[in-house]
Structures are given as structure tokens and as C-alpha cells.
mmCIF file of C-alpha atoms and ligand atoms in Angstrom:
data_model
loop_
_atom_site.group_PDB
_atom_site.id
_atom_site.type_symbol
_atom_site.label_atom_id
_atom_site.label_comp_id
_atom_site.label_asym_id
_atom_site.label_seq_id
_atom_site.Cartn_x
_atom_site.Cartn_y
_atom_site.Cartn_z
ATOM 1 C CA MET A 1 191.130 89.022 -100.382
ATOM 2 C CA ALA A 2 188.814 88.830 -97.375
ATOM 3 C CA LYS A 3 189.170 91.753 -94.945
ATOM 4 C CA SER A 4 189.985 91.011 -91.286
ATOM 5 C CA PRO A 5 187.215 91.824 -88.755
ATOM 6 C CA GLU A 6 189.351 94.651 -87.330
ATOM 7 C CA THR A 7 189.803 96.207 -90.793
ATOM 8 C CA LEU A 8 186.078 95.923 -91.464
ATOM 9 C CA LYS A 9 185.365 97.695 -88.195
ATOM 10 C CA LYS A 10 187.730 100.556 -89.063
ATOM 11 C CA VAL A 11 186.305 100.905 -92.593
ATOM 12 C CA ALA A 12 182.832 101.055 -91.157
ATOM 13 C CA VAL A 13 183.670 103.573 -88.461
ATOM 14 C CA ALA A 14 185.562 105.804 -90.920
ATOM 15 C CA GLY A 15 182.680 105.713 -93.422
ATOM 16 C CA ALA A 16 179.730 107.075 -91.470
ATOM 17 C CA THR A 17 178.782 108.103 -87.968
ATOM 18 C CA GLN A 18 175.068 108.654 -88.587
ATOM 19 C CA PRO A 19 172.549 106.608 -90.565
ATOM 20 C CA PRO A 20 171.489 108.358 -93.791
ATOM 21 C CA PRO A 21 168.198 110.271 -93.508
ATOM 22 C CA ALA A 22 165.257 107.925 -94.096
ATOM 23 C CA ALA A 23 162.982 108.524 -97.088
ATOM 24 C CA ALA A 24 159.378 109.052 -95.980
ATOM 25 C CA SER A 25 158.423 105.691 -97.480
ATOM 26 C CA GLN A 26 161.168 103.747 -95.684
ATOM 27 C CA HIS A 27 160.537 101.615 -92.617
ATOM 28 C CA ARG A 28 162.984 102.660 -89.893
ATOM 29 C CA ILE A 29 164.010 99.445 -88.186
ATOM 30 C CA ALA A 30 166.043 98.680 -85.065
ATOM 31 C CA VAL A 31 167.504 95.187 -84.681
ATOM 32 C CA ALA A 32 167.982 93.549 -81.268
ATOM 33 C CA GLY A 33 170.613 90.831 -80.915
ATOM 34 C CA ALA A 34 172.458 92.698 -83.680
ATOM 35 C CA SER A 35 175.529 90.467 -83.551
ATOM 36 C CA GLY A 36 173.639 87.178 -83.357
ATOM 37 C CA ARG A 37 173.018 84.733 -86.212
ATOM 38 C CA MET A 38 169.629 86.256 -86.991
ATOM 39 C CA GLY A 39 170.780 89.786 -86.158
ATOM 40 C CA HIS A 40 173.357 89.580 -88.954
ATOM 41 C CA MET A 41 170.830 88.100 -91.399
ATOM 42 C CA LEU A 42 168.382 90.886 -90.608
ATOM 43 C CA ILE A 43 170.926 93.694 -90.986
ATOM 44 C CA GLU A 44 171.952 92.274 -94.368
ATOM 45 C CA ALA A 45 168.314 91.917 -95.479
ATOM 46 C CA ILE A 46 167.530 95.494 -94.402
ATOM 47 C CA ARG A 47 170.563 96.773 -96.320
ATOM 48 C CA HIS A 48 169.262 95.148 -99.513
ATOM 49 C CA ALA A 49 165.623 96.253 -99.116
ATOM 50 C CA ASP A 50 164.981 99.663 -100.698
ATOM 51 C CA ASP A 51 161.968 100.288 -98.488
ATOM 52 C CA CYS A 52 163.852 99.621 -95.212
ATOM 53 C CA LEU A 53 166.512 101.508 -93.284
ATOM 54 C CA LEU A 54 168.557 100.324 -90.321
ATOM 55 C CA ALA A 55 167.796 102.900 -87.636
ATOM 56 C CA GLY A 56 169.149 101.238 -84.496
ATOM 57 C CA ALA A 57 171.037 98.194 -83.246
ATOM 58 C CA LEU A 58 170.945 96.621 -79.789
ATOM 59 C CA ASP A 59 172.931 93.939 -78.059
ATOM 60 C CA ILE A 60 173.664 92.964 -74.470
ATOM 61 C CA ALA A 61 176.257 95.021 -72.596
ATOM 62 C CA SER A 62 178.768 92.135 -72.512
ATOM 63 C CA SER A 63 178.740 91.788 -76.316
ATOM 64 C CA PRO A 64 182.081 92.568 -77.994
ATOM 65 C CA SER A 65 180.113 94.293 -80.755
ATOM 66 C CA ILE A 66 179.024 97.222 -78.550
ATOM 67 C CA GLY A 67 180.197 100.491 -80.119
ATOM 68 C CA ASN A 68 181.016 98.922 -83.491
ATOM 69 C CA ASP A 69 179.111 99.820 -86.632
ATOM 70 C CA ALA A 70 176.207 97.351 -86.857
ATOM 71 C CA ALA A 71 177.015 96.549 -90.511
ATOM 72 C CA ALA A 72 180.798 96.249 -90.061
ATOM 73 C CA PHE A 73 180.567 92.485 -90.578
ATOM 74 C CA LEU A 74 179.382 93.263 -94.143
ATOM 75 C CA GLY A 75 182.282 95.676 -94.743
ATOM 76 C CA HIS A 76 179.699 98.458 -94.837
ATOM 77 C CA ALA A 77 179.246 101.632 -92.794
ATOM 78 C CA SER A 78 175.609 101.948 -91.769
ATOM 79 C CA GLY A 79 176.313 104.803 -89.359
ATOM 80 C CA VAL A 80 174.452 102.816 -86.693
ATOM 81 C CA PRO A 81 176.568 101.774 -83.699
ATOM 82 C CA VAL A 82 175.545 98.718 -81.703
ATOM 83 C CA SER A 83 174.292 99.928 -78.331
ATOM 84 C CA ALA A 84 173.289 98.284 -75.061
ATOM 85 C CA ASP A 85 171.127 101.283 -74.164
ATOM 86 C CA LEU A 86 167.502 100.676 -75.143
ATOM 87 C CA ARG A 87 166.609 104.371 -75.501
ATOM 88 C CA THR A 88 169.625 104.994 -77.758
ATOM 89 C CA GLY A 89 168.961 101.905 -79.870
ATOM 90 C CA LEU A 90 165.258 102.660 -80.294
ATOM 91 C CA ALA A 91 165.397 106.476 -80.582
ATOM 92 C CA ARG A 92 165.060 106.643 -84.399
ATOM 93 C CA ALA A 93 163.093 103.439 -84.951
ATOM 94 C CA GLN A 94 159.470 102.810 -85.872
ATOM 95 C CA VAL A 95 159.790 99.026 -85.447
ATOM 96 C CA LEU A 96 162.084 96.729 -83.475
ATOM 97 C CA ILE A 97 162.895 93.272 -84.855
ATOM 98 C CA ASP A 98 163.884 91.025 -81.954
ATOM 99 C CA PHE A 99 165.412 87.562 -82.279
ATOM 100 C CA THR A 100 167.204 87.236 -78.923
ATOM 101 C CA ARG A 101 166.273 85.436 -75.684
ATOM 102 C CA PRO A 102 163.013 85.560 -73.710
ATOM 103 C CA ASP A 103 164.265 87.858 -70.916
ATOM 104 C CA GLY A 104 165.787 90.273 -73.405
ATOM 105 C CA THR A 105 162.645 90.301 -75.528
ATOM 106 C CA MET A 106 160.444 91.134 -72.539
ATOM 107 C CA ALA A 107 162.680 94.065 -71.530
ATOM 108 C CA HIS A 108 162.815 95.310 -75.130
ATOM 109 C CA LEU A 109 159.031 95.164 -75.494
ATOM 110 C CA LYS A 110 158.448 97.234 -72.375
ATOM 111 C CA ALA A 111 160.813 99.908 -73.723
ATOM 112 C CA CYS A 112 159.053 99.752 -77.123
ATOM 113 C CA ARG A 113 155.678 100.364 -75.513
ATOM 114 C CA GLU A 114 157.072 103.347 -73.620
ATOM 115 C CA LEU A 115 158.697 104.831 -76.737
ATOM 116 C CA GLY A 116 155.879 104.119 -79.226
ATOM 117 C CA VAL A 117 157.876 101.556 -81.230
ATOM 118 C CA LYS A 118 156.187 98.516 -82.841
ATOM 119 C CA ALA A 119 157.742 95.052 -82.589
ATOM 120 C CA VAL A 120 158.381 91.908 -84.630
ATOM 121 C CA ILE A 121 159.283 89.061 -82.272
ATOM 122 C CA GLY A 122 161.042 85.909 -83.498
ATOM 123 C CA THR A 123 162.455 84.785 -80.142
ATOM 124 C CA THR A 124 161.441 81.275 -79.053
ATOM 125 C CA GLY A 125 161.413 79.580 -75.653
ATOM 126 C CA LEU A 126 158.998 82.116 -74.134
ATOM 127 C CA SER A 127 157.050 80.831 -71.109
ATOM 128 C CA ASP A 128 153.251 80.880 -70.956
ATOM 129 C CA ALA A 129 153.475 83.763 -68.484
ATOM 130 C CA GLN A 130 155.702 85.750 -70.865
ATOM 131 C CA LYS A 131 153.315 85.065 -73.767
ATOM 132 C CA ALA A 132 150.429 86.339 -71.619
ATOM 133 C CA GLN A 133 152.402 89.508 -70.816
ATOM 134 C CA ILE A 134 153.030 90.029 -74.546
ATOM 135 C CA ALA A 135 149.297 89.720 -75.249
ATOM 136 C CA ASP A 136 148.751 92.347 -72.583
ATOM 137 C CA LEU A 137 151.404 94.684 -74.038
ATOM 138 C CA ALA A 138 149.726 94.349 -77.445
ATOM 139 C CA ARG A 139 146.728 96.256 -76.121
ATOM 140 C CA ASP A 140 148.963 99.351 -76.301
ATOM 141 C CA MET A 141 151.243 98.561 -79.241
ATOM 142 C CA ALA A 142 151.322 96.546 -82.473
ATOM 143 C CA ILE A 143 153.272 93.266 -82.364
ATOM 144 C CA VAL A 144 153.866 90.420 -84.813
ATOM 145 C CA MET A 145 155.144 87.325 -83.020
ATOM 146 C CA ALA A 146 155.864 83.959 -84.654
ATOM 147 C CA PRO A 147 158.291 81.143 -83.831
ATOM 148 C CA ASN A 148 159.049 80.799 -87.531
ATOM 149 C CA MET A 149 158.765 83.627 -90.051
ATOM 150 C CA SER A 150 159.459 81.632 -93.200
ATOM 151 C CA VAL A 151 156.670 81.409 -95.768
ATOM 152 C CA GLY A 152 157.385 77.694 -96.224
ATOM 153 C CA VAL A 153 156.891 76.812 -92.563
ATOM 154 C CA ASN A 154 153.657 78.779 -92.358
ATOM 155 C CA VAL A 155 152.286 77.054 -95.463
ATOM 156 C CA THR A 156 153.384 73.760 -93.867
ATOM 157 C CA LEU A 157 151.286 74.642 -90.806
ATOM 158 C CA LYS A 158 148.231 74.954 -93.072
ATOM 159 C CA LEU A 159 149.010 71.581 -94.671
ATOM 160 C CA LEU A 160 149.267 70.075 -91.186
ATOM 161 C CA GLU A 161 145.835 71.396 -90.217
ATOM 162 C CA MET A 162 144.330 69.585 -93.196
ATOM 163 C CA ALA A 163 146.362 66.396 -92.745
ATOM 164 C CA ALA A 164 145.599 66.193 -89.019
ATOM 165 C CA GLN A 165 141.848 66.480 -89.590
ATOM 166 C CA ALA A 166 141.909 63.709 -92.194
ATOM 167 C CA LEU A 167 144.216 61.470 -90.113
ATOM 168 C CA ALA A 168 142.739 62.133 -86.670
ATOM 169 C CA THR A 169 142.122 58.470 -85.883
ATOM 170 C CA GLY A 170 144.336 55.470 -86.606
ATOM 171 C CA TYR A 171 147.522 57.499 -87.043
ATOM 172 C CA ASP A 172 150.136 58.185 -84.354
ATOM 173 C CA ILE A 173 151.476 61.730 -84.522
ATOM 174 C CA GLU A 174 155.168 62.424 -83.905
ATOM 175 C CA ILE A 175 157.010 65.733 -84.439
ATOM 176 C CA ILE A 176 160.735 65.495 -85.095
ATOM 177 C CA GLU A 177 162.975 68.547 -85.297
ATOM 178 C CA ALA A 178 166.711 69.042 -85.839
ATOM 179 C CA HIS A 179 168.787 72.173 -85.214
ATOM 180 C CA HIS A 180 172.383 73.380 -84.886
ATOM 181 C CA ARG A 181 174.477 72.738 -81.772
ATOM 182 C CA HIS A 182 174.072 76.347 -80.514
ATOM 183 C CA LYS A 183 170.294 76.246 -80.104
ATOM 184 C CA VAL A 184 169.334 76.722 -76.453
ATOM 185 C CA ASP A 185 165.626 75.763 -76.374
ATOM 186 C CA ALA A 186 163.886 72.449 -77.091
ATOM 187 C CA PRO A 187 161.585 71.501 -78.642
ATOM 188 C CA SER A 188 161.893 74.339 -81.143
ATOM 189 C CA GLY A 189 159.241 77.019 -81.161
ATOM 190 C CA THR A 190 158.222 75.784 -84.606
ATOM 191 C CA ALA A 191 157.758 72.188 -83.402
ATOM 192 C CA LEU A 192 155.602 73.411 -80.519
ATOM 193 C CA LYS A 193 153.536 75.545 -82.912
ATOM 194 C CA MET A 194 153.079 72.513 -85.176
ATOM 195 C CA GLY A 195 151.867 70.578 -82.143
ATOM 196 C CA GLU A 196 149.431 73.349 -81.204
ATOM 197 C CA VAL A 197 148.047 73.596 -84.741
ATOM 198 C CA ILE A 198 147.593 69.828 -85.005
ATOM 199 C CA ALA A 199 146.050 69.525 -81.526
ATOM 200 C CA ALA A 200 143.585 72.340 -82.261
ATOM 201 C CA ALA A 201 142.656 70.769 -85.618
ATOM 202 C CA ILE A 202 141.688 67.466 -83.976
ATOM 203 C CA GLY A 203 140.205 68.809 -80.755
ATOM 204 C CA ARG A 204 143.039 67.869 -78.398
ATOM 205 C CA ASP A 205 144.822 70.072 -75.827
ATOM 206 C CA LEU A 206 148.584 69.986 -76.432
ATOM 207 C CA LYS A 207 149.240 70.605 -72.726
ATOM 208 C CA GLN A 208 147.432 67.328 -71.943
ATOM 209 C CA CYS A 209 148.666 65.166 -74.801
ATOM 210 C CA ALA A 210 152.295 66.189 -75.487
ATOM 211 C CA VAL A 211 155.047 63.642 -74.734
ATOM 212 C CA TYR A 212 158.490 65.260 -74.680
ATOM 213 C CA ALA A 213 160.695 62.330 -73.631
ATOM 214 C CA ARG A 214 160.715 58.532 -73.582
ATOM 215 C CA GLU A 215 163.152 56.344 -71.704
ATOM 216 C CA GLY A 216 163.100 52.921 -70.048
ATOM 217 C CA ILE A 217 159.927 50.808 -69.820
ATOM 218 C CA THR A 218 157.475 53.294 -71.271
ATOM 219 C CA GLY A 219 154.604 50.930 -71.998
ATOM 220 C CA GLU A 220 152.774 50.959 -75.321
ATOM 221 C CA ARG A 221 152.171 54.211 -77.096
ATOM 222 C CA ASP A 222 149.004 56.038 -76.037
ATOM 223 C CA PRO A 223 147.223 56.866 -79.337
ATOM 224 C CA SER A 224 145.952 60.177 -77.993
ATOM 225 C CA THR A 225 149.469 61.575 -77.507
ATOM 226 C CA ILE A 226 151.560 63.817 -79.741
ATOM 227 C CA GLY A 227 155.267 62.972 -79.395
ATOM 228 C CA PHE A 228 158.250 65.297 -79.807
ATOM 229 C CA SER A 229 161.881 64.465 -80.608
ATOM 230 C CA ALA A 230 164.669 67.067 -80.757
ATOM 231 C CA ILE A 231 168.040 66.502 -82.434
ATOM 232 C CA ARG A 232 170.907 68.986 -81.906
ATOM 233 C CA GLY A 233 174.100 68.944 -83.953
ATOM 234 C CA GLY A 234 176.535 70.778 -86.193
ATOM 235 C CA ASP A 235 175.182 73.604 -88.318
ATOM 236 C CA ILE A 236 171.707 72.225 -89.122
ATOM 237 C CA VAL A 237 169.668 75.384 -89.800
ATOM 238 C CA GLY A 238 166.250 73.918 -88.988
ATOM 239 C CA ASP A 239 164.416 70.756 -90.087
ATOM 240 C CA HIS A 240 160.886 69.804 -89.022
ATOM 241 C CA THR A 241 159.001 66.617 -89.847
ATOM 242 C CA VAL A 242 155.544 65.604 -88.737
ATOM 243 C CA LEU A 243 155.012 61.864 -88.983
ATOM 244 C CA PHE A 244 151.514 60.398 -89.137
ATOM 245 C CA ALA A 245 152.210 56.692 -88.582
ATOM 246 C CA GLY A 246 149.291 54.420 -89.450
ATOM 247 C CA THR A 247 148.931 50.710 -90.133
ATOM 248 C CA GLY A 248 150.573 49.785 -93.407
ATOM 249 C CA GLU A 249 151.467 53.384 -94.288
ATOM 250 C CA ARG A 250 153.164 56.519 -93.024
ATOM 251 C CA ILE A 251 152.747 60.108 -94.095
ATOM 252 C CA GLU A 252 155.613 62.527 -93.461
ATOM 253 C CA ILE A 253 155.323 66.276 -93.932
ATOM 254 C CA THR A 254 158.750 67.902 -93.863
ATOM 255 C CA HIS A 255 160.136 71.415 -94.065
ATOM 256 C CA LYS A 256 163.894 72.049 -94.241
ATOM 257 C CA SER A 257 165.642 75.406 -94.042
ATOM 258 C CA SER A 258 168.933 75.487 -95.919
ATOM 259 C CA ASN A 259 169.807 79.009 -94.727
ATOM 260 C CA ARG A 260 168.286 81.778 -92.576
ATOM 261 C CA THR A 261 167.251 84.113 -95.423
ATOM 262 C CA SER A 262 163.611 83.078 -95.340
ATOM 263 C CA TYR A 263 163.322 83.999 -91.642
ATOM 264 C CA ALA A 264 164.758 87.467 -92.262
ATOM 265 C CA GLN A 265 162.570 88.067 -95.341
ATOM 266 C CA GLY A 266 159.513 86.982 -93.335
ATOM 267 C CA ALA A 267 160.447 89.446 -90.586
ATOM 268 C CA LEU A 268 160.613 92.277 -93.152
ATOM 269 C CA ARG A 269 157.176 91.267 -94.456
ATOM 270 C CA ALA A 270 155.964 91.531 -90.863
ATOM 271 C CA VAL A 271 157.435 95.049 -90.601
ATOM 272 C CA ARG A 272 155.540 96.104 -93.761
ATOM 273 C CA PHE A 273 152.330 94.508 -92.413
ATOM 274 C CA LEU A 274 152.628 96.558 -89.199
ATOM 275 C CA ALA A 275 152.890 99.898 -91.050
ATOM 276 C CA ASP A 276 149.178 100.681 -90.645
ATOM 277 C CA LYS A 277 148.628 98.888 -87.304
ATOM 278 C CA LYS A 278 148.509 100.785 -84.025
ATOM 279 C CA THR A 279 147.801 97.954 -81.565
ATOM 280 C CA GLY A 280 147.186 94.196 -81.556
ATOM 281 C CA LEU A 281 149.014 90.871 -81.486
ATOM 282 C CA TYR A 282 149.437 89.253 -84.911
ATOM 283 C CA ASP A 283 151.279 86.239 -86.293
ATOM 284 C CA MET A 284 152.558 85.165 -89.705
ATOM 285 C CA PHE A 285 149.131 83.811 -90.683
ATOM 286 C CA ASP A 286 147.948 87.440 -90.497
ATOM 287 C CA VAL A 287 151.018 88.751 -92.344
ATOM 288 C CA LEU A 288 150.753 86.154 -95.126
ATOM 289 C CA ASN A 289 146.944 86.250 -95.261
ATOM 290 C CA LEU A 290 146.715 82.545 -94.397
ATOM 291 C CA ARG A 291 144.344 82.937 -91.431
ATOM 292 C CA ASN A 292 141.180 81.708 -93.174
ATOM 293 C CA SER A 293 142.669 79.880 -96.152
HETATM 294 N N1 LIG B 301 160.983 83.176 -85.616
HETATM 295 C C1 LIG B 301 161.907 82.739 -86.474
HETATM 296 O O1 LIG B 301 161.682 82.688 -87.703
HETATM 297 C C2 LIG B 301 163.242 82.346 -85.953
HETATM 298 C C3 LIG B 301 163.488 82.389 -84.615
HETATM 299 N N2 LIG B 301 164.735 82.172 -84.122
HETATM 300 C C4 LIG B 301 164.911 82.387 -82.697
HETATM 301 O O2 LIG B 301 165.602 83.623 -82.536
HETATM 302 C C5 LIG B 301 166.374 83.588 -81.361
HETATM 303 C C6 LIG B 301 167.816 83.968 -81.674
HETATM 304 O O3 LIG B 301 168.395 83.001 -82.520
HETATM 305 P P1 LIG B 301 169.900 83.170 -83.062
HETATM 306 O O4 LIG B 301 170.027 84.438 -83.811
HETATM 307 O O5 LIG B 301 170.238 81.894 -83.727
HETATM 308 O O6 LIG B 301 170.689 83.264 -81.661
HETATM 309 P P2 LIG B 301 172.102 83.935 -81.350
HETATM 310 O O7 LIG B 301 172.535 83.369 -80.047
HETATM 311 O O8 LIG B 301 172.992 83.819 -82.528
HETATM 312 O O9 LIG B 301 171.746 85.490 -81.188
HETATM 313 C C7 LIG B 301 171.071 86.007 -80.073
HETATM 314 C C8 LIG B 301 171.485 87.452 -79.898
HETATM 315 O O10 LIG B 301 170.791 87.987 -78.766
HETATM 316 C C9 LIG B 301 171.752 88.423 -77.806
HETATM 317 N N3 LIG B 301 171.248 88.155 -76.470
HETATM 318 C C10 LIG B 301 171.460 87.070 -75.680
HETATM 319 N N4 LIG B 301 170.830 87.200 -74.505
HETATM 320 C C11 LIG B 301 170.226 88.404 -74.550
HETATM 321 C C12 LIG B 301 169.427 89.121 -73.622
HETATM 322 N N5 LIG B 301 169.114 88.616 -72.430
HETATM 323 N N6 LIG B 301 168.975 90.327 -73.984
HETATM 324 C C13 LIG B 301 169.274 90.837 -75.189
HETATM 325 N N7 LIG B 301 170.011 90.201 -76.124
HETATM 326 C C14 LIG B 301 170.482 89.012 -75.783
HETATM 327 C C15 LIG B 301 173.017 87.649 -78.107
HETATM 328 O O11 LIG B 301 174.151 88.337 -77.582
HETATM 329 P P3 LIG B 301 175.463 87.479 -77.214
HETATM 330 O O12 LIG B 301 175.827 86.731 -78.459
HETATM 331 O O13 LIG B 301 176.464 88.523 -76.833
HETATM 332 O O14 LIG B 301 175.052 86.555 -76.100
HETATM 333 C C16 LIG B 301 172.977 87.604 -79.619
HETATM 334 O O15 LIG B 301 173.423 88.816 -80.185
HETATM 335 C C17 LIG B 301 166.202 82.190 -80.780
HETATM 336 O O16 LIG B 301 165.174 82.216 -79.809
HETATM 337 C C18 LIG B 301 165.747 81.372 -81.996
HETATM 338 O O17 LIG B 301 165.011 80.237 -81.643
HETATM 339 C C19 LIG B 301 165.779 81.860 -84.936
HETATM 340 C C20 LIG B 301 165.594 81.770 -86.276
HETATM 341 C C21 LIG B 301 164.297 81.966 -86.906
HETATM 342 O O1 LIG B 302 167.101 78.618 -83.193
HETATM 343 C C1 LIG B 302 166.943 78.491 -84.434
HETATM 344 O O2 LIG B 302 167.891 78.414 -85.216
HETATM 345 C C2 LIG B 302 165.574 78.448 -84.950
HETATM 346 N N1 LIG B 302 164.604 78.680 -84.114
HETATM 347 C C3 LIG B 302 163.221 78.746 -84.414
HETATM 348 C C4 LIG B 302 162.447 77.702 -83.629
HETATM 349 O O3 LIG B 302 162.763 77.470 -82.448
HETATM 350 O O4 LIG B 302 161.518 77.117 -84.176
HETATM 351 C C5 LIG B 302 162.941 78.747 -85.892
HETATM 352 C C6 LIG B 302 163.888 77.931 -86.718
HETATM 353 O O5 LIG B 302 163.574 76.589 -86.567
HETATM 354 C C7 LIG B 302 165.339 78.227 -86.389
#
């Protein structure tokens, strides 16, 4: 029979009050947004990875999870309480994995720099100014940042580079994404990254050519534009399609996530990649060795 959340919490608290000592070979990881959708996926993935140990858990002060064992939702006692205090949450960690919100991520990164903790950033919706600040922080610390950590999406980005070069003229480019009703940013970080990759491949500037909305008498489509459409509904995990619409034919390149496991596994690959890095800003092309492929 399934245990109630309150029972799980008590089991967890009774079981351990400290994380077990880390083996020298284990990556000691703190998770921000520990009670979020990705926070839970990450804590579960860390629990099942022999080379990783949960060493800290953060959430915002208003979160009902504060003070609970971070793995209570799994019926497991990790010995790591969820904390709103950055120093407490990061004290034992070598790396922070952060899938939260832009303001939270920026505050976490500043604490990481101060405490000598590396960072894997999955948060989307960051402004250009925030991205510039992250590049600046990466002069002092090692960071992997990517709007999508799944292997499949990053391979899709490589396919898009090739397709865009071959279809640069005569094909209208539209990026369509669909996500769950709880998503707060649009277009998705992945859709924007797809747009950037395509624009770079065909010598356009996404800032100049992106069209994010159409309504009313729009006039004919400008062939130099890249269009975006965002659908929000239900529990859609994350679908992305790039449509190259020509005359007499259409090419569609689609990636669909059916659960969030691939994001969490990608984040753990990023943690392993960072093990020998002291500074620098990297993305999943670096982690997956796709940069020059
Ligand atoms: N790069 C990738 O591969 C992926 C990226 N994402 C991105 O990750 C982010 C999180 O997604 P998801 O897990 O679905 O979102 P959730 O809303 O489920 O989780 C976000 C977590 O962060 C907490 N939080 C909210 N605001 C702040 C803040 N200001 N400071 C610190 N923590 C905060 C939330 O607390 P509370 O619930 O109490 O508000 C919650 O625990 C999004 O930007 C999403 O686009 C998602 C999947 C894959
Ligand atoms: O919020 C999500 O869920 C997701 N966000 C990321 C994005 O904005 O691209 C990655 C994935 O699509 C899921």
C-alpha cells in the first residue's frame, strides 16, 4: 500500500540525520529547487547513481518541504534536510545542480562562487543580462549551462544545423513547442536554442529575425524570419518540432520527451564532466563531445 506523505516524512526523519560519508570517488551534489519537478527527478537519479551522493538540498523559504528529508518523497532517508539557507545547503557540496527560476539561479551562483562550488544550470527564461553575468561568474568557477540536458535534444540540435544549411533558401522555418500547464516561460529555452543554432547555421541573427506572435492582418510571411509557436496544456513533458516548409514538401524534425529522466541523467553527465574543470562556461555540446561533430 502506498505510504502517506506524512508517514514518508517520519520514516525519513527517523532513518538518518546526516548523509552517509562520501567515498572519495563520489561526486557530492547539492540540488536546488529540491521539491520541484526536476528537483525530485534529480534526487532520485542521484540515489541510483553509485558515483554520486546527495550532499545538500535547497528550496525557497516558503516551500513546505523546508526541514523535511530531501528524499522523503521516495520513502528514503538521505540524511539531507531541505534548507533555505544557501551556506547550509552548499556546505558539503562540490557541485550544485540548479533547475529553479532565473532570480534563484543567480543568487545560488553567487553563493557557489563564494564557497568554491561548481554549478550545473538547467533553469530557462534567463535574460540576456543574466546570461552575461553567468559568463562573468564562469571566469572564477566552472559552470555547465544548457536549456535542455537530454542527449536526444542535443543530437537534434546537430541535425538542425545540417538541415538548416541545406534548406537555407526556399524553406520557411517555424519552431513549434508544447509543454505542461505549469511551465512559466515561453518560448521554451530549448526552442530558443534551436532558433539560435539554426540562425547561426544560415548566417542570420535570431534577435533580428525571430517572430514570436501573429495576430490580425499580418501580411505575407517574410521568408527571412524564424517563427515560434508555444502550446501549453496538461502534463506534456516537452515536445519540439522544427518545420522547414518548402514548395511541394515539408521537412519536420521532432523531439519528444516522454518523461524527465533524460534531463536528470544529462545533468549527472554534466557533473562528471565538471570533475576536472576549475573555471569556464560549458554546455551540453562540451559534455557530450558534440562541439565539432
Ligand atoms: N535544462 C533542462 O534540461 C531542463 C530545464 N528545465 C527548467 O528547469 C526549471 C525548473 O523546472 P521544474 O522543475 O519543472 O519547475 P518546478 O516549478 O517544478 O520547480 C522549481 C523549483 O524551484 C523552486 N523555486 C521557485 N522560485 C525560486 C527562487 N526564486 N529561488 C529558488 N528556488 C525557487 C520551486 O519552489 P516552490 O515550488 O516552493 O515555488 C521549486 O522547488 C525551469 O526553468 C525549466 O524550464 C526543466 C526541465 C529540463
Ligand atoms: O519547463 C520544462 O518542463 C522544460 N523546460 C526546458 C525548456 O524550457 O526548454 C526543457 C524541457 O523542454 C522541459
